Coordinates of C-alpha atoms in Angstrom, one line a residue:
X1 CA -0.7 -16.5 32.5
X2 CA 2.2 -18.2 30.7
X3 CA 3.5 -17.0 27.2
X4 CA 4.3 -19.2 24.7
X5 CA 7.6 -17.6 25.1
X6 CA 8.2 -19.1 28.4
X7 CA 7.1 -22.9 27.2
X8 CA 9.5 -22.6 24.5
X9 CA 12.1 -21.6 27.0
X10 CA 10.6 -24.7 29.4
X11 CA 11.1 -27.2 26.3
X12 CA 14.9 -26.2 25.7
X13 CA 15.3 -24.8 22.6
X14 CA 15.4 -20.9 22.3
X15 CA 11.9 -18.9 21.3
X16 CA 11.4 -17.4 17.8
X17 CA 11.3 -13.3 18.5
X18 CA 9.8 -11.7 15.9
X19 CA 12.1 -8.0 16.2
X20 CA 9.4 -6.2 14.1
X21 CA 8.8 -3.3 16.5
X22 CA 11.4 -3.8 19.5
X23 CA 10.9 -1.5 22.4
X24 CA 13.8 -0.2 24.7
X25 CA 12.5 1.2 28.0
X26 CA 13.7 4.9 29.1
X27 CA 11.4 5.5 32.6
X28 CA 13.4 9.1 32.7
X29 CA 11.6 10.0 29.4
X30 CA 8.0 9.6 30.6
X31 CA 6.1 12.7 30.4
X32 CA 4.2 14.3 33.1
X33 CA 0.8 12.4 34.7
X34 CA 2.2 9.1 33.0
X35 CA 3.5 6.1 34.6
X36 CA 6.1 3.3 33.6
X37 CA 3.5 0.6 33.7
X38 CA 0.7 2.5 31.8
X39 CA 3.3 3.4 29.2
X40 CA 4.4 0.3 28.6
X41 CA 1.1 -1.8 28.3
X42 CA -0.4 1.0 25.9
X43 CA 2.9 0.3 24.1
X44 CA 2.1 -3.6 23.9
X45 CA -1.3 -3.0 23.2
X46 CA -0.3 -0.6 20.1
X47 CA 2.2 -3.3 18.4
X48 CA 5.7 -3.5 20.3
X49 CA 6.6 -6.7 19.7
X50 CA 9.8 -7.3 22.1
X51 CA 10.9 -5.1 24.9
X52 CA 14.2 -4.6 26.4
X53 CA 14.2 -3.4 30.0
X54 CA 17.1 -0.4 30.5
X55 CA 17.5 0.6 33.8
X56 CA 20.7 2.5 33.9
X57 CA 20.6 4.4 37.3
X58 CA 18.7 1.9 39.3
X59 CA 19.7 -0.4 41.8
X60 CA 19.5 -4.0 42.0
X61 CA 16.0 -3.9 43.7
X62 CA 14.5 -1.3 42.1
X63 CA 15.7 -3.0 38.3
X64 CA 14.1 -6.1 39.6
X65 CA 11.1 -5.0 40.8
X66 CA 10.9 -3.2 37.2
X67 CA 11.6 -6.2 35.8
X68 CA 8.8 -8.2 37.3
X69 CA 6.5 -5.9 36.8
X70 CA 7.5 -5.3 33.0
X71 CA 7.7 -9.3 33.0
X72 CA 4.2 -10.0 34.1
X73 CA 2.8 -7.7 31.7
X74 CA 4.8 -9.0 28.4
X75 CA 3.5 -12.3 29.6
X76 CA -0.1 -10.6 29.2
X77 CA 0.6 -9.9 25.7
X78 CA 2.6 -12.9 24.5
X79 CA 5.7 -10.9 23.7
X80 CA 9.5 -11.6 24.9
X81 CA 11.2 -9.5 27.2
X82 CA 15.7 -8.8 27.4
X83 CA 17.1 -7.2 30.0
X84 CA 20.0 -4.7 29.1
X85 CA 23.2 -6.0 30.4
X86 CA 22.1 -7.2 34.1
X87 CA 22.7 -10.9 34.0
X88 CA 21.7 -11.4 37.4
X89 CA 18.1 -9.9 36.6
X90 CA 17.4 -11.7 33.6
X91 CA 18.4 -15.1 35.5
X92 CA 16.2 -14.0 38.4
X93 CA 12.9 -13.1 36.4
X94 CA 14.4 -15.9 33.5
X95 CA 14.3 -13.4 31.0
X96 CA 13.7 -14.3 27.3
X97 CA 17.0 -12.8 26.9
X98 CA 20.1 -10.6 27.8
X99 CA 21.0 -7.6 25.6
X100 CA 25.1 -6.8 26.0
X101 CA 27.0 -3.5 25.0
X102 CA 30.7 -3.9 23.3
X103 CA 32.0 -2.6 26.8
X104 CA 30.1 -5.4 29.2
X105 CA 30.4 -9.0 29.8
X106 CA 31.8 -11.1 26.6
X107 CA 28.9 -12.9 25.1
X108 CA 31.0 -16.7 25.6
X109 CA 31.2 -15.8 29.8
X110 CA 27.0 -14.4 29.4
X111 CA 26.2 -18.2 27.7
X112 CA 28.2 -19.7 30.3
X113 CA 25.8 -17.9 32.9
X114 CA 22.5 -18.3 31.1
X115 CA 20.5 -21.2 30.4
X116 CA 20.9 -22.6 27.1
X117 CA 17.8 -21.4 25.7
X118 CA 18.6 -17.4 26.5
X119 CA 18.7 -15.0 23.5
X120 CA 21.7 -13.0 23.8
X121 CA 21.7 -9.7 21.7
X122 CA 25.1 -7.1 21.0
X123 CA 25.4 -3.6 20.0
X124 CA 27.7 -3.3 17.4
X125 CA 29.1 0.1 15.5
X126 CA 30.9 -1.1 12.4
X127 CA 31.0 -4.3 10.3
X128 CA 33.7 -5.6 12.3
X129 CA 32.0 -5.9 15.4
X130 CA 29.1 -7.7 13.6
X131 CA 31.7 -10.0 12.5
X132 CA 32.5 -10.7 15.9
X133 CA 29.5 -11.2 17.3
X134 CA 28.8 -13.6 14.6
X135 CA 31.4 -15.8 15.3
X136 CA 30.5 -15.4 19.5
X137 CA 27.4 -16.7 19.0
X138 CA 25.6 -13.9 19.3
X139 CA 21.2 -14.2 18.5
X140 CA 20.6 -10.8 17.5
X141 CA 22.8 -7.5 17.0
X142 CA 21.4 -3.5 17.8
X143 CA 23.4 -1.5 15.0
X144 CA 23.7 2.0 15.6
X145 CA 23.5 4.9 16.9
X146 CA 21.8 5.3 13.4
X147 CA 20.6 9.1 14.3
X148 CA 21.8 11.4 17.1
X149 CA 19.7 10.5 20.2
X150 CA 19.1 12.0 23.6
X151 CA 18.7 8.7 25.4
X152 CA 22.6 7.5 25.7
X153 CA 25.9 9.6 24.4
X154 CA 26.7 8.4 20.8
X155 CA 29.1 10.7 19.8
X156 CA 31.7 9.8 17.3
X157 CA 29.3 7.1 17.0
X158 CA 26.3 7.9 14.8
X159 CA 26.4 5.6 11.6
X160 CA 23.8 6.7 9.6
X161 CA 21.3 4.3 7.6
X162 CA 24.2 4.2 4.6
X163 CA 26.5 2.4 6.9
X164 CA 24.1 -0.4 7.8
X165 CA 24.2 -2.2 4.6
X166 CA 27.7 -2.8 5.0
X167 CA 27.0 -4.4 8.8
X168 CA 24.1 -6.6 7.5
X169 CA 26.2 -7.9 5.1
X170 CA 28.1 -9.4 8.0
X171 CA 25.8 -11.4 9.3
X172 CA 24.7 -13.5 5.4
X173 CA 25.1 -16.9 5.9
X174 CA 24.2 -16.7 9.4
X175 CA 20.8 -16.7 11.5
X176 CA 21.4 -13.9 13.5
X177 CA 18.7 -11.0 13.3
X178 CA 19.5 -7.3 13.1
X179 CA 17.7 -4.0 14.4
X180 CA 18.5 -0.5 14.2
X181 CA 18.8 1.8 17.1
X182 CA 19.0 5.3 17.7
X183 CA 17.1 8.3 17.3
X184 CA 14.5 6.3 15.0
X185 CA 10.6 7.8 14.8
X186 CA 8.0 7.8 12.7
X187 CA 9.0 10.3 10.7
X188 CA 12.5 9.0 9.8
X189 CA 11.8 5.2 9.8
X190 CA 10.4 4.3 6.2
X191 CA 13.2 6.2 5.4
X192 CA 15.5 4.0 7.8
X193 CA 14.3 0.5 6.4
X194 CA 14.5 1.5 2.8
X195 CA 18.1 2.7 2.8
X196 CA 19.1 -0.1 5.5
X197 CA 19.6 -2.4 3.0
X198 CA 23.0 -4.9 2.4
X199 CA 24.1 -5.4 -1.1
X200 CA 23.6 -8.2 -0.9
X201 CA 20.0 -8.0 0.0
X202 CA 19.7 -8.3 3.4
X203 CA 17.7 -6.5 5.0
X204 CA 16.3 -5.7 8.7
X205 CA 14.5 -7.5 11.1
X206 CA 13.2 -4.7 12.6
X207 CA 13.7 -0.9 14.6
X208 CA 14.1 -0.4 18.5
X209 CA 12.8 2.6 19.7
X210 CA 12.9 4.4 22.6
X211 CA 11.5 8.3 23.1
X212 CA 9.1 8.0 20.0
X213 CA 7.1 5.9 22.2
X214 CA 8.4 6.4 25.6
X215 CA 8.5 10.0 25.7
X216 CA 4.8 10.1 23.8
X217 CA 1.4 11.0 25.6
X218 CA -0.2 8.9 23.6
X219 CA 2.2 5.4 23.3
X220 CA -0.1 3.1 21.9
X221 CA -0.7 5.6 19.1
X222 CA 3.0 6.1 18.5
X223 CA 3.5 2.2 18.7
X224 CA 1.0 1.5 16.2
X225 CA 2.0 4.1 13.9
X226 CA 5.4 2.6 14.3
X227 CA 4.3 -1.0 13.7
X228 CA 1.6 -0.3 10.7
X229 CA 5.1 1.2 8.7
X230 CA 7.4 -1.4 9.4
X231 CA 4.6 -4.1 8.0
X232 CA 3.7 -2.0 5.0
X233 CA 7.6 -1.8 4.3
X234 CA 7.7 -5.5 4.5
X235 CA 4.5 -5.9 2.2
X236 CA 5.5 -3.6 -0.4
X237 CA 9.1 -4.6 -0.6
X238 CA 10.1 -8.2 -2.3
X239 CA 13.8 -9.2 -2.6
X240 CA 13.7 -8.6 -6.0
X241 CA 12.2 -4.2 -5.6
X242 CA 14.6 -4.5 -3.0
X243 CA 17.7 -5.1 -4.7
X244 CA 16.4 -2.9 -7.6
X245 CA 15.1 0.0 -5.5
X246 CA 12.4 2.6 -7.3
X247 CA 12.3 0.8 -10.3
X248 CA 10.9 -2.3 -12.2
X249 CA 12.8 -4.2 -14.7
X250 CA 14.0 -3.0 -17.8
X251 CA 11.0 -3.6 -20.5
X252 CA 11.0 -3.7 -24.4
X253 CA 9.1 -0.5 -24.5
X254 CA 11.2 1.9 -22.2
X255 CA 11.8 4.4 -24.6
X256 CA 7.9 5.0 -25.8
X257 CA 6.9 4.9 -22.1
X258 CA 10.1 7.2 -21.0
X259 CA 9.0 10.0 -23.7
X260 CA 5.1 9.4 -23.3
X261 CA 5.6 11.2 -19.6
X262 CA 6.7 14.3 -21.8
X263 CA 2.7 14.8 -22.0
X264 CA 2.0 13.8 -18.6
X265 CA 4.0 16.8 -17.6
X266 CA 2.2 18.9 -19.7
X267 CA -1.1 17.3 -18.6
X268 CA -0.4 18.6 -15.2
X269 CA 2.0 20.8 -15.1
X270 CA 3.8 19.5 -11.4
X271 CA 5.7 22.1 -9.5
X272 CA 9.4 21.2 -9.1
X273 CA 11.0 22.3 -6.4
X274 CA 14.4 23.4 -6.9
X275 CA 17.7 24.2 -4.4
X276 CA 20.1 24.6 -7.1
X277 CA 23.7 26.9 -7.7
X278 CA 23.1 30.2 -8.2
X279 CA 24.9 30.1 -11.4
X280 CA 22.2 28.4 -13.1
X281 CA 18.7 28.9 -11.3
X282 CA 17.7 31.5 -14.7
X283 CA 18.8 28.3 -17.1
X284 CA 17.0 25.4 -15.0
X285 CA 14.3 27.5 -14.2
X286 CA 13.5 28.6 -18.1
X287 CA 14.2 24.8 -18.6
X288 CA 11.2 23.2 -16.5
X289 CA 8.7 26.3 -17.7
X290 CA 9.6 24.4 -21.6
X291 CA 9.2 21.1 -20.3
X292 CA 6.2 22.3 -19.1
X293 CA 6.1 22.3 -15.2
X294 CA 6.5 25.1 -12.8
X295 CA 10.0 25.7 -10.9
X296 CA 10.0 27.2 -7.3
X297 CA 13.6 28.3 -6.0
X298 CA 12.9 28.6 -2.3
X299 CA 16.1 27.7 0.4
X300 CA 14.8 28.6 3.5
X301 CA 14.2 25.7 5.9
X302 CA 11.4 27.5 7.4
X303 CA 9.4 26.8 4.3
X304 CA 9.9 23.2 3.4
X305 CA 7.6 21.6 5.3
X306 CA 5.2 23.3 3.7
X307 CA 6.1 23.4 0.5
X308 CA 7.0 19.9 0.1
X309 CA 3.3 19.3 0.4
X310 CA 2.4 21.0 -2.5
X311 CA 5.8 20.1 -5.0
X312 CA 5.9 17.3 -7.4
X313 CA 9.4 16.6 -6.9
X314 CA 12.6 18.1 -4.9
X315 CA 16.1 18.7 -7.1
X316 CA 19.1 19.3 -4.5
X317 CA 22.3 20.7 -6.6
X318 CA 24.9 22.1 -4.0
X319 CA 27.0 23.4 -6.7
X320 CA 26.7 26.8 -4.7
X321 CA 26.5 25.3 -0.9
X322 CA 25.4 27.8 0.8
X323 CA 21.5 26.6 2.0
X324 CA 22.5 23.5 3.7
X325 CA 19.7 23.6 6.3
X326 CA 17.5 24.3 3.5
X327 CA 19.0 21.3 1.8
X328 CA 17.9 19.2 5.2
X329 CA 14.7 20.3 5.5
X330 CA 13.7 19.9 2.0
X331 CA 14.7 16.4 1.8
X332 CA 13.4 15.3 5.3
X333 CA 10.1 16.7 4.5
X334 CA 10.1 15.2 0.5
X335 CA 10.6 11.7 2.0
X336 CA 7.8 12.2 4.8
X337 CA 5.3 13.4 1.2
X338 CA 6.6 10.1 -0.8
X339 CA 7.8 12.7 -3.0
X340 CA 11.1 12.2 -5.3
X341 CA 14.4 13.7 -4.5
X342 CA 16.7 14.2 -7.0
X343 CA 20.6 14.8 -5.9
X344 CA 23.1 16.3 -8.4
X345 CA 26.2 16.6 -6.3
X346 CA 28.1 19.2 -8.3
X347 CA 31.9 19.5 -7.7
X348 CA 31.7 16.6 -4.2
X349 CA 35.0 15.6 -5.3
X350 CA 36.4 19.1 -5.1
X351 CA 36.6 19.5 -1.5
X352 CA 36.4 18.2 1.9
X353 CA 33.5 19.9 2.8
X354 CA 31.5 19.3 -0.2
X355 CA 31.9 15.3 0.5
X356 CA 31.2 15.9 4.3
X357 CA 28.1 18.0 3.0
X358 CA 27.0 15.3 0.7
X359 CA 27.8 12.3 3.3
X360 CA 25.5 14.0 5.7
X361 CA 23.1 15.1 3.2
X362 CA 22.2 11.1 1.9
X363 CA 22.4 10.1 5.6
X364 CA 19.3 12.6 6.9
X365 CA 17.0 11.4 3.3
X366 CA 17.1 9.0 0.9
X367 CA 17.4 10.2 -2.4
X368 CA 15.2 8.9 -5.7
X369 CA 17.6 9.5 -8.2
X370 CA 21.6 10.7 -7.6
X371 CA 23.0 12.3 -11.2
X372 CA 26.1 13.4 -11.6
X373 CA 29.2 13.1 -14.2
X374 CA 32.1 10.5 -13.8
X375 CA 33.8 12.5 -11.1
X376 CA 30.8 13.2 -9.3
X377 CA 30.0 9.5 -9.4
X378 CA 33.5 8.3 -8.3
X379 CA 33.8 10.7 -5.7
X380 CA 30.5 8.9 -4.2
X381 CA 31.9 5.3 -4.8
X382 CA 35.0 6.4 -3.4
X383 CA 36.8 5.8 -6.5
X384 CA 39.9 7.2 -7.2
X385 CA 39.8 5.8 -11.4
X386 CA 38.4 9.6 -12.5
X387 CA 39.7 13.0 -11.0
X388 CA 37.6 16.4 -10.5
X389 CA 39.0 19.3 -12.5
X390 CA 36.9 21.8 -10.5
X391 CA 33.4 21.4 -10.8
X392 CA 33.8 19.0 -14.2
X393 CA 35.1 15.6 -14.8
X394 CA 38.3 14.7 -16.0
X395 CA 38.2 11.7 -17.5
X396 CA 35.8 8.6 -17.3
X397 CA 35.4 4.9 -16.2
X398 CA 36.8 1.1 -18.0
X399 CA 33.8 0.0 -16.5
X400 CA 30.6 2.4 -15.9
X401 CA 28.2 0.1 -15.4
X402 CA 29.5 -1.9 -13.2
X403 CA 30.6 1.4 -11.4
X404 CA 26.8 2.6 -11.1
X405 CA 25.7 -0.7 -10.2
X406 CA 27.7 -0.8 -7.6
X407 CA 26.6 2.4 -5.9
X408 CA 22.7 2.1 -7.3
X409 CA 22.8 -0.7 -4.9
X410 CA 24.4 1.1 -2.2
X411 CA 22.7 3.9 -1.9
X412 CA 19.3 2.5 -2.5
X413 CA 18.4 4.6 -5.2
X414 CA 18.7 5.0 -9.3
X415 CA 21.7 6.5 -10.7
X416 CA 22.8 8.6 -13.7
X417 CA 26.2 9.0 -15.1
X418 CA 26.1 11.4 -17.7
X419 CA 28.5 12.1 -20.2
X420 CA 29.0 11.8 -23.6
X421 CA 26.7 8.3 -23.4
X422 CA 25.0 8.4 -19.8
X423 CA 24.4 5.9 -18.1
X424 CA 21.7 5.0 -15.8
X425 CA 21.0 2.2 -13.9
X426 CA 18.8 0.6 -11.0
X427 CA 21.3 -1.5 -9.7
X428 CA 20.7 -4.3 -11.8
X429 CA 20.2 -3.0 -15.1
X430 CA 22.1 -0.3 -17.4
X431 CA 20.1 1.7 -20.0
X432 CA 22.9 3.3 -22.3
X433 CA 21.7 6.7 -24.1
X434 CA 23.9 8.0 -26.9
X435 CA 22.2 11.1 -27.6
X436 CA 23.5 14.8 -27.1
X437 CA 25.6 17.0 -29.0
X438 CA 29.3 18.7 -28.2
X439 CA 27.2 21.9 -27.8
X440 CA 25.9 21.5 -24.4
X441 CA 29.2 21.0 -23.2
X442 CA 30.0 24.4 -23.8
X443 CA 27.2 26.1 -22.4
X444 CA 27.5 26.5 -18.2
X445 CA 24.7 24.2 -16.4
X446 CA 24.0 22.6 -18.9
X447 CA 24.3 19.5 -16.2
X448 CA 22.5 21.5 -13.9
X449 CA 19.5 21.4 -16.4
X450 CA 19.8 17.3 -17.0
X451 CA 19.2 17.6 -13.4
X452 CA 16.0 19.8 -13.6
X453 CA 14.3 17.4 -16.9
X454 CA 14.8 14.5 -14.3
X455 CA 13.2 16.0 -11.9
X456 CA 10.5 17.2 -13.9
X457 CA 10.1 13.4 -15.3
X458 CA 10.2 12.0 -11.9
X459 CA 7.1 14.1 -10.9
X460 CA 5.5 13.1 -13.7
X461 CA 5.9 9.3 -13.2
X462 CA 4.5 9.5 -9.8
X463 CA 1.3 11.4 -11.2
X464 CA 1.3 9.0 -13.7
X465 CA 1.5 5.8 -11.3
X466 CA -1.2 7.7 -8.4
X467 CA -3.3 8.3 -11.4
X468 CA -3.5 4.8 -13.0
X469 CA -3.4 2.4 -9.6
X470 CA -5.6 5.1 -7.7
X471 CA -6.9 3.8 -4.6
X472 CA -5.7 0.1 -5.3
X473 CA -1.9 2.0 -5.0
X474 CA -0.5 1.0 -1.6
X475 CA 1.9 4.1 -1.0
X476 CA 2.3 3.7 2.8
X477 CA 5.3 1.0 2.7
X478 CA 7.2 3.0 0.1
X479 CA 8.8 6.3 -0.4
X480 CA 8.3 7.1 -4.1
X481 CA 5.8 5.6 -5.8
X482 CA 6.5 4.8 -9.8
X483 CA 9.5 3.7 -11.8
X484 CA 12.2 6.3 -11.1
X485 CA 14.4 4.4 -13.9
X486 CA 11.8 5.3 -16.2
X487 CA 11.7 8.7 -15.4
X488 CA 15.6 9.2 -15.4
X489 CA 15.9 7.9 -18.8
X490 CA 12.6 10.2 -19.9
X491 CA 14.3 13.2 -17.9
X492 CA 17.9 12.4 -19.7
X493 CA 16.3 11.7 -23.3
X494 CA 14.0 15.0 -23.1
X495 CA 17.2 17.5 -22.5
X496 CA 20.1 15.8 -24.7
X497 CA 17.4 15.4 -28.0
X498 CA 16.3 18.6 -27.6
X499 CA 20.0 19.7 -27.6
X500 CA 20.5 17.6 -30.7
X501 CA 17.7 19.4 -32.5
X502 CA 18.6 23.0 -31.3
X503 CA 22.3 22.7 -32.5
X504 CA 21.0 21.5 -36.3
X505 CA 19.2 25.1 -36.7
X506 CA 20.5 27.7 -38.7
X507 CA 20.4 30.5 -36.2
X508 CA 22.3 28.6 -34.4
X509 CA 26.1 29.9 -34.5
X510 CA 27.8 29.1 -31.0
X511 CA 27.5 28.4 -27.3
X512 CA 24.9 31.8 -26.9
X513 CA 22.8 31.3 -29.5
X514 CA 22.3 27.5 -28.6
X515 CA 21.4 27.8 -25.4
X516 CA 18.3 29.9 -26.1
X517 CA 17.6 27.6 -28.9
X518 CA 17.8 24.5 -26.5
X519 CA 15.0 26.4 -24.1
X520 CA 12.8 26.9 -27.5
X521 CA 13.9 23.1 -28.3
X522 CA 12.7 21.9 -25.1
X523 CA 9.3 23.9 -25.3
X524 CA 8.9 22.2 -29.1
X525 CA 9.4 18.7 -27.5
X526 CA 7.2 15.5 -28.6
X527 CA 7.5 12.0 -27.2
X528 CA 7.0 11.4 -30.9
X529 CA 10.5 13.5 -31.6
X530 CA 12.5 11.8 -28.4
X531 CA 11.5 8.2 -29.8
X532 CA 12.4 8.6 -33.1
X533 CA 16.0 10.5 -32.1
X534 CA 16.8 8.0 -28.9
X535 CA 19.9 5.8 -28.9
X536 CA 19.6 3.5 -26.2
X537 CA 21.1 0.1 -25.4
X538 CA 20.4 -1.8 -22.3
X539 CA 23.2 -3.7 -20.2
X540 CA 20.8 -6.7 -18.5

């Protein structure tokens, strides 16, 4: 049989690969009673849609015997097949293409070699090896190692899906494709593609895999699994969601619809899990009961997987950091149930360790909704315009929307600047809240507890969003379902109005007796109350 793949190599000109699903061959991962062969035709059979041929420990006859036989069956299925770094293979069995590594043959003496028509791919590590291989002529780049993996040794190596925006962003202008390697599977890639994002908007072509469907019993299974989440990302995701992650456009009714999720809330009362300091878990806790949601405090990583079943939202605060595995789990498993995760980095601009903590936090899950004051913030945009005084901010930005923007866009998520006006923004547009009173700045956590009313607000949006598109919802392509920027603004509005009313009552004579009237406050809450009271201005 002859692909189409090999008459568009016959007629000159070089095929068009789609990189959807790209499959890199392992044979030492196989498990028991399976062979190469059987493995890798369930694997076409299940979606893989290119496959590169690795054979690192094999000599020339054995990698071109593999070849041929890995040849003849992607002929079978229509779909291309690269050979990992052997040039004399790929000429032998003429390969669709030849996939190099930064340390092999330079991609100008590889063309020389090649026919014309050869696809020639590159792994690169950092933006400026993209650049390279841009200018090199390269027809597609590998970027990664995006995860730890078992298949090659990565160390020092290991980018993380935050660091592939900044690569992709390389390669605008141009026509040459991108994947992501390493340590990708089906529980981390929906994940991987929402948070792989330039930017500027450019996104992935697609994921190579290795052990997820090499190593599994059942490869077709695991290759269609793969495949069914990569085209649901693509489905549900336009440029425009893209660039304005979790959220729709800022609409002329924000506020009603922001406080109207007060009574969803109350309606069904959604569990919010929360891994906060231990300063404050009596304060946040007493704060989502008057909301009127139900808080959990559980840390142990044994228990997330579970419990991220049954939550309505996750709130990470590592103002205490001492349940980092916890931390982990809880995310990994809230991403994996399409549930929101709200971060409040407390104090990451205080130490080393609390930035390396955070860093490594936002690489392993994607978070919904990041809140945190002007330090905070500009210790995660690696801004140096506002200090940390401890735990609290000292001082604040010319510019904070444009500051937000910035890192709503690059970390793929909504963000929420508080202060004395917070700011919150999808990347694209700024909703300015003016509400609050000097009191809550004298009363410890009381950021801890904005924290806990988004949270609470973000479960309620998804309820609300399951609940009113019901089975005509298509969740499988995205990881939160809902308008998060709706639910930060409600979450925001909810604690800083309630503070407003609790400080004008006449019991009321300091920091103590405020902060039990701001719990009562929260309890008396109305969407009717927060409308009337909001401030708001939007930036467009």
């Amino acid at each position: 049989m002859i692909s189409t793949q090999n008459v568009a190599q016959a007629a000159g000109f070089k095929p068009q690969i789609d990189y959807s699903l790209y499959l890199v061959t392992g044979r030492e991962l196989l498990p028991e009673g399976m062979t190469y062969l059987e493995s890798l035709e369930q694997a076409l059979q299940g979606g893989v849609t290119v496959v590169q041929v690795r054979e690192k420990n094999s000599d020339t006859g054995e990698f071109l015997k593999i070849a041929q036989q890995s040849q003849e069956l992607c002929n079978k299925y229509n779909v291309p097949l690269i050979i990992n770094d052997r040039i004399d293979i790929a000429l032998a069995i003429h390969a669709t293409g030849v996939h190099l590594g930064q340390t092999d043959m330079p991609i100008a003496v590889a063309r020389s070699l090649l026919p014309p028509d050869t696809v020639i791919g590159i792994s690169c590590n950092n933006p400026e090896q993209v650049e390279k291989a841009v200018q090199e002529g390269a027809d597609y780049v590998g970027l990664g190692a995006v995860y730890g993996t078992l298949t090659k040794n990565v160390t020092g190596k290991i980018t993380g899906p935050r660091s592939v925006g900044g690569m992709l962003e390389k390669l605008d202008g141009s026509d040459v494709k991108a994947v992501v390697i390493g340590g990708i599977n089906s529980s981390n890639l929906l994940r991987t593609l929402h948070g792989s994002v330039s930017t500027t908007g450019h996104v992935l072509d697609g994921v190579a895999v290795v052990s997820d469907i090499v190593a599994s019993k059942t490869p077709k299974d695991a290759a269609r699994k793969l495949s069914s989440i990569v085209k649901a990302f693509k489905q549900a995701s336009s440029p425009a969601s893209l660039a304005t992650p979790f959220s729709t456009q800022v609409a002329s009714p924000l506020i009603e619809r922001a406080a109207a999720l007060l009574d969803v809330v109350r309606k069904h009362g959604p569990l919010i899990h929360q891994i906060t300091n231990t300063v404050v878990t009596n304060q946040s806790a007493n704060a989502t009961l008057a909301l009127g949601a139900s808080p959990i405090m559980a840390t142990s990583p044994h228990e997330m997987e579970d419990l991220e079943k049954a939550t309505g939202a996750l709130l990470v605060n590592f103002g205490t950091i001492t349940d980092k595995e916890g931390m982990l789990q809880a995310g990994k498993f809230a991403n994996l149930n399409k549930k929101p995760v709200v971060f409040d980095p407390v104090g990451v601009g205080a130490t080393a360790y609390r930035r390396s903590t955070a860093k490594e936090l936002l690489n392993f899950w994607q978070a919904s909704i990041i809140k945190g004051n002007a330090a905070e913030i500009g210790a995660l945009a690696e801004s140096v315009e506002v200090q940390a005084k401890g735990v609290d901010s000292g001082g604040s930005f010319k510019n904070p929307a444009e500051v937000i923007r910035q890192l709503a866009k690059e970390e793929r998520c909504i963000v929420v600047l508080s202060g004395v006006t917070d700011y919150i923004t999808n990347g694209s547009d700024v909703v300015a809240l003016h509400n609050g009173h000097p009191l809550l700045g004298q009363i410890t956590g009381s950021g801890c507890m904005l924290g806990t009313a988004v949270a609470t607000f973000a479960a309620a949006e998804r309820l609300r969003t399951l609940e009113k598109e019901g089975s005509n919802l298509n969740e499988e392509g995205k990881l939160v379902s809902g308008d998060m920027l709706l639910a930060a603004v409600g979450g925001v509005l909810a604690l800083t109005v309630a503070s407003e009313v609790a400080a004008e009552r006449e019991d009321v004579k300091g920091s103590g007796t405020f902060l039990a009237a701001l719990i009562d406050e929260l309890g008396r809450l109305t969407p009717e109350v927060i409308v009337d009271r909001a401030k708001a201005e939007a930036f467009l």
